[in-house]
PDB file of C-alpha atoms in Angstrom:
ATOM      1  CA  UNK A  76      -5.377  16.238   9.675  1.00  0.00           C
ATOM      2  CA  UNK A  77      -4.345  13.832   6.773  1.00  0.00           C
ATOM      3  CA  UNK A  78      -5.060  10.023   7.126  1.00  0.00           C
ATOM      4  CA  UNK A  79      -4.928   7.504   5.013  1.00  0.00           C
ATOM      5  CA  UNK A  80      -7.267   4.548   5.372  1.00  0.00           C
ATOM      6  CA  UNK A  81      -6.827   1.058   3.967  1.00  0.00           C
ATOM      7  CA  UNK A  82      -9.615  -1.598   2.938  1.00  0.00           C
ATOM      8  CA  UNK A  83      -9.913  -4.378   1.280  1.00  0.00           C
ATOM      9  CA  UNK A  84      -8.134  -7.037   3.274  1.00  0.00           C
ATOM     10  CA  UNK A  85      -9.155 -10.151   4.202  1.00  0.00           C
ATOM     11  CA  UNK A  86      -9.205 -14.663   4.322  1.00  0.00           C
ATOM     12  CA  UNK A  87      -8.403 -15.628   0.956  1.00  0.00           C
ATOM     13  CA  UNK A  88      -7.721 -19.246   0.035  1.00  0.00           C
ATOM     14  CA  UNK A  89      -4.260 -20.094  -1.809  1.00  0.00           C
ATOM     15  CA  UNK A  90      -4.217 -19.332  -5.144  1.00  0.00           C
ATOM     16  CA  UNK A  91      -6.977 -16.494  -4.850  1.00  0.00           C
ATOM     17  CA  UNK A  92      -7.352 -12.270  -5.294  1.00  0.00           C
ATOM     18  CA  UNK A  93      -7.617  -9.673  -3.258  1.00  0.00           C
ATOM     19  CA  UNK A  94      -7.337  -6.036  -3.833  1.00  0.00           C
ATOM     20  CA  UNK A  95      -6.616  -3.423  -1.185  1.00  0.00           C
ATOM     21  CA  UNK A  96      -7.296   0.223  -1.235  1.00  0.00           C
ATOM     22  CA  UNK A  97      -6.013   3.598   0.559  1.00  0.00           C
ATOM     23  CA  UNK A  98      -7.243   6.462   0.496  1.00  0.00           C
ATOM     24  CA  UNK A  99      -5.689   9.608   1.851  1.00  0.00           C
ATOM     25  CA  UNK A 100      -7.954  12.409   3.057  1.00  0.00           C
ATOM     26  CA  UNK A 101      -7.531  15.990   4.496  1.00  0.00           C
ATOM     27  CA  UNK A 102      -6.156  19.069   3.683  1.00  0.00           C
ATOM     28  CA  UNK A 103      -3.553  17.982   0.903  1.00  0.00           C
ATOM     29  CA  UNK A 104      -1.294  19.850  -1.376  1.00  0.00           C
ATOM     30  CA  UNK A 105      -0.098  16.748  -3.392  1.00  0.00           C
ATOM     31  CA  UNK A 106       1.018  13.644  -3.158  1.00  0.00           C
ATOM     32  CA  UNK A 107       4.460  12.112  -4.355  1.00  0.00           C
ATOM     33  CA  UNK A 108       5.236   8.489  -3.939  1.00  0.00           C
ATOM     34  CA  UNK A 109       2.509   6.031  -2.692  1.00  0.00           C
ATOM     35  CA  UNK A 110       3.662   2.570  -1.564  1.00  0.00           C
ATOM     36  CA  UNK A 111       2.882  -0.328   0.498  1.00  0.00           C
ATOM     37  CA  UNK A 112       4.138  -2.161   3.160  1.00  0.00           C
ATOM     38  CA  UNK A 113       3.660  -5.778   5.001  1.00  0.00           C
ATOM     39  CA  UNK A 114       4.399  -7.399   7.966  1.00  0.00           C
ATOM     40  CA  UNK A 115       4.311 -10.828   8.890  1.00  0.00           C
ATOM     41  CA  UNK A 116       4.378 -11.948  12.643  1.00  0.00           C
ATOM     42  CA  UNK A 117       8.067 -11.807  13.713  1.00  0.00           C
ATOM     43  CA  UNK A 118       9.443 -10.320  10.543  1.00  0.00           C
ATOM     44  CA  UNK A 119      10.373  -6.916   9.624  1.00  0.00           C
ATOM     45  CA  UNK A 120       8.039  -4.666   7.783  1.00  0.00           C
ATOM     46  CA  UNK A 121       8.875  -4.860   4.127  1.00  0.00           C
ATOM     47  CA  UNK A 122       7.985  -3.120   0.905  1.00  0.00           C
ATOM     48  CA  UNK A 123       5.712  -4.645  -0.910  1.00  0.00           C
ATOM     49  CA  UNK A 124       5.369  -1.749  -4.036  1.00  0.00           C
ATOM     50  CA  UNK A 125       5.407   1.676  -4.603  1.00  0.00           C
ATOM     51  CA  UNK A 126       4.101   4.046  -7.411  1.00  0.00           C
ATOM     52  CA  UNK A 127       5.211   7.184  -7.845  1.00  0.00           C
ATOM     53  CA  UNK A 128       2.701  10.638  -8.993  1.00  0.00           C
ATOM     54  CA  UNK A 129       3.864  10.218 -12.769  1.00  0.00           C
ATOM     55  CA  UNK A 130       2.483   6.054 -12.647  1.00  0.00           C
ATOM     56  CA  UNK A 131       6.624   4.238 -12.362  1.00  0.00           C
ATOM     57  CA  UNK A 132       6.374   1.187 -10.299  1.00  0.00           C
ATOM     58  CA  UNK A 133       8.852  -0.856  -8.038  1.00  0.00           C
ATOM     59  CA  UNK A 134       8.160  -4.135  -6.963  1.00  0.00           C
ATOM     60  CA  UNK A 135       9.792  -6.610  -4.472  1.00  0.00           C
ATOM     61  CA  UNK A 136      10.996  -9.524  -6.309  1.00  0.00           C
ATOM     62  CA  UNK A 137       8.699 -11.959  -4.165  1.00  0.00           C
ATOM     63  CA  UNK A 138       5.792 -10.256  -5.806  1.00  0.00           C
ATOM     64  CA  UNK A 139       6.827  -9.355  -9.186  1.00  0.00           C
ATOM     65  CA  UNK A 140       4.186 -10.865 -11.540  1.00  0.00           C
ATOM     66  CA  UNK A 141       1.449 -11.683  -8.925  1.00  0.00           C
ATOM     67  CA  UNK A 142       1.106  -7.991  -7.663  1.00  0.00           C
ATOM     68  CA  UNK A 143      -0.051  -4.986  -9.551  1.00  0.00           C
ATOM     69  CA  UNK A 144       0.165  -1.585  -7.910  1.00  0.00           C
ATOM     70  CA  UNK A 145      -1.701   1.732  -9.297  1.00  0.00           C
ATOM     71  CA  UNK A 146      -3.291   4.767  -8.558  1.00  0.00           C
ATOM     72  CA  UNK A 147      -5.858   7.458  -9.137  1.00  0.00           C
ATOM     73  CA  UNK A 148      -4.859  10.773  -8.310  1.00  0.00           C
ATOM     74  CA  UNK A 149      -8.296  12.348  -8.679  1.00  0.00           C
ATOM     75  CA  UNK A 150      -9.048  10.159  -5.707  1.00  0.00           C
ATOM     76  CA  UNK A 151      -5.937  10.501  -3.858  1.00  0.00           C
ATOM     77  CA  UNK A 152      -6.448   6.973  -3.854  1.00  0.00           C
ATOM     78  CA  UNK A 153      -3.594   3.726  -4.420  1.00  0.00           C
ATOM     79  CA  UNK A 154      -4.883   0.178  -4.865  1.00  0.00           C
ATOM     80  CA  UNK A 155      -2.746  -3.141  -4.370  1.00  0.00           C
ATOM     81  CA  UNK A 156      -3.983  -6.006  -7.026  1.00  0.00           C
ATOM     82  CA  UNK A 157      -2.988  -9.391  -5.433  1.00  0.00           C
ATOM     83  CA  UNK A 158      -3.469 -12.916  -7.421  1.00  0.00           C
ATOM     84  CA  UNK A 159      -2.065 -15.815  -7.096  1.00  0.00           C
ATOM     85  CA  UNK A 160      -1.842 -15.535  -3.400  1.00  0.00           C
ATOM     86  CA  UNK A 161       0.402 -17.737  -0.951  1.00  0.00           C
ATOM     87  CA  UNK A 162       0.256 -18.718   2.413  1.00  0.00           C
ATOM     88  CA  UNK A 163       3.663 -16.680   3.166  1.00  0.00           C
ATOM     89  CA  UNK A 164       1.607 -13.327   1.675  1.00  0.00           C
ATOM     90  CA  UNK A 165      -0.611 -13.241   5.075  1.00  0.00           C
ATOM     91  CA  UNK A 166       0.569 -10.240   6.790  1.00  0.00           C
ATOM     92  CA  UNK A 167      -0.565  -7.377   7.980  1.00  0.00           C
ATOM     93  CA  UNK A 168      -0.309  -4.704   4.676  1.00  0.00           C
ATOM     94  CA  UNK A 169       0.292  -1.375   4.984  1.00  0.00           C
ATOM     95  CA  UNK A 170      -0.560   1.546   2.570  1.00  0.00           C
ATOM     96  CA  UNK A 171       2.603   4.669   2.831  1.00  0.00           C
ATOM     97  CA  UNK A 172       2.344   7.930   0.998  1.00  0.00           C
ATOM     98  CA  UNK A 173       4.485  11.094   0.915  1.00  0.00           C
ATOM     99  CA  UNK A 174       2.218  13.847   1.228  1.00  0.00           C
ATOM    100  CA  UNK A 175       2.573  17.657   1.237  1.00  0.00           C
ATOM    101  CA  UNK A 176      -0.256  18.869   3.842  1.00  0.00           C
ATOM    102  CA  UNK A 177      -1.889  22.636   3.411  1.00  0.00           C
ATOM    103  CA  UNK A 178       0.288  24.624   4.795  1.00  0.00           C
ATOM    104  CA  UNK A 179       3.829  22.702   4.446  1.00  0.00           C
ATOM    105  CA  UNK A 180       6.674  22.787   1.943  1.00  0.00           C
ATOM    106  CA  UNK A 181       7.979  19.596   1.652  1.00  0.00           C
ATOM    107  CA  UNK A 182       6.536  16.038   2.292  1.00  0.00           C
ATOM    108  CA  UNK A 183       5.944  14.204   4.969  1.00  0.00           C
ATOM    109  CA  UNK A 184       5.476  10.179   5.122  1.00  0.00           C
ATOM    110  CA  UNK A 185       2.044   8.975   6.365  1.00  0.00           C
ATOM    111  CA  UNK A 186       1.099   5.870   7.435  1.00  0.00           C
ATOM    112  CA  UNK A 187      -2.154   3.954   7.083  1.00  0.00           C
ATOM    113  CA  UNK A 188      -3.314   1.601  10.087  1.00  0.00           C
ATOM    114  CA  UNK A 189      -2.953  -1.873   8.200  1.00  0.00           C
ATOM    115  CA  UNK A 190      -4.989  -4.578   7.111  1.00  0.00           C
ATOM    116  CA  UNK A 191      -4.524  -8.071   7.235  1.00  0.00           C
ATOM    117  CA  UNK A 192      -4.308 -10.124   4.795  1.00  0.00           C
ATOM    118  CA  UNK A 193      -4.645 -14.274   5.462  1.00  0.00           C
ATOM    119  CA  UNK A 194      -3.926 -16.572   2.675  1.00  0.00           C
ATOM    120  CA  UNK A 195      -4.741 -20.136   4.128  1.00  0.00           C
ATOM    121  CA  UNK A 196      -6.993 -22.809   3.185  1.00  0.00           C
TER     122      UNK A 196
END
């Protein structure tokens, strides 16, 4: 059973830093592209950043600059550098990755079960 769990979320006043992890755990072949995801009350889920196995990143233009995205692959593991944090960050973020499971040929997405983040003084 693969699942990935996020931590790291939390109240942060404007202006601050928070980082947020994921880990993925199970039986796991490899793992392509790991990415993640927000979702602010009454708005569509939204990428946030992705990084693929090789270390290229894509940002959403709302975050290029404040967020940093990167990954350890010994640890199956993607992290989500935030500074410079807004009120209209808070959300609740979600960690994505593509994973190949024991057993399977091609990749599946997997989704973590979110953490919120609240930016508010």
């Amino acid at each position: 059973q693969v699942q990935l769990v996020e931590s790291g979320g939390g109240l942060v006043q404007p202006g601050g830093s928070l980082r947020l992890s994921c880990a993925a755990s199970g039986s796991i072949i490899s793992i392509n592209t790991m990415g993640w995801y927000r979702q602010a009350p009454g708005k569509q889920r939204e990428l946030v950043a992705a990084i693929t196995r090789s270390g290229s990143t894509t940002y959403a233009n709302s975050m290029k600059g404040r967020f940093a995205i990167s990954r350890d692959n010994a640890k199956n593991t993607v992290y989500l550098q935030m500074n410079s944090l807004k009120p209209e960050d808070t959300a609740v973020y979600y960690c994505n990755a593509d994973i190949i499971p024991n057993g399977a040929f091609w990749p599946t997405g997997y989704w973590g079960q979110g953490t919120q983040v609240t930016v508010s003084s």
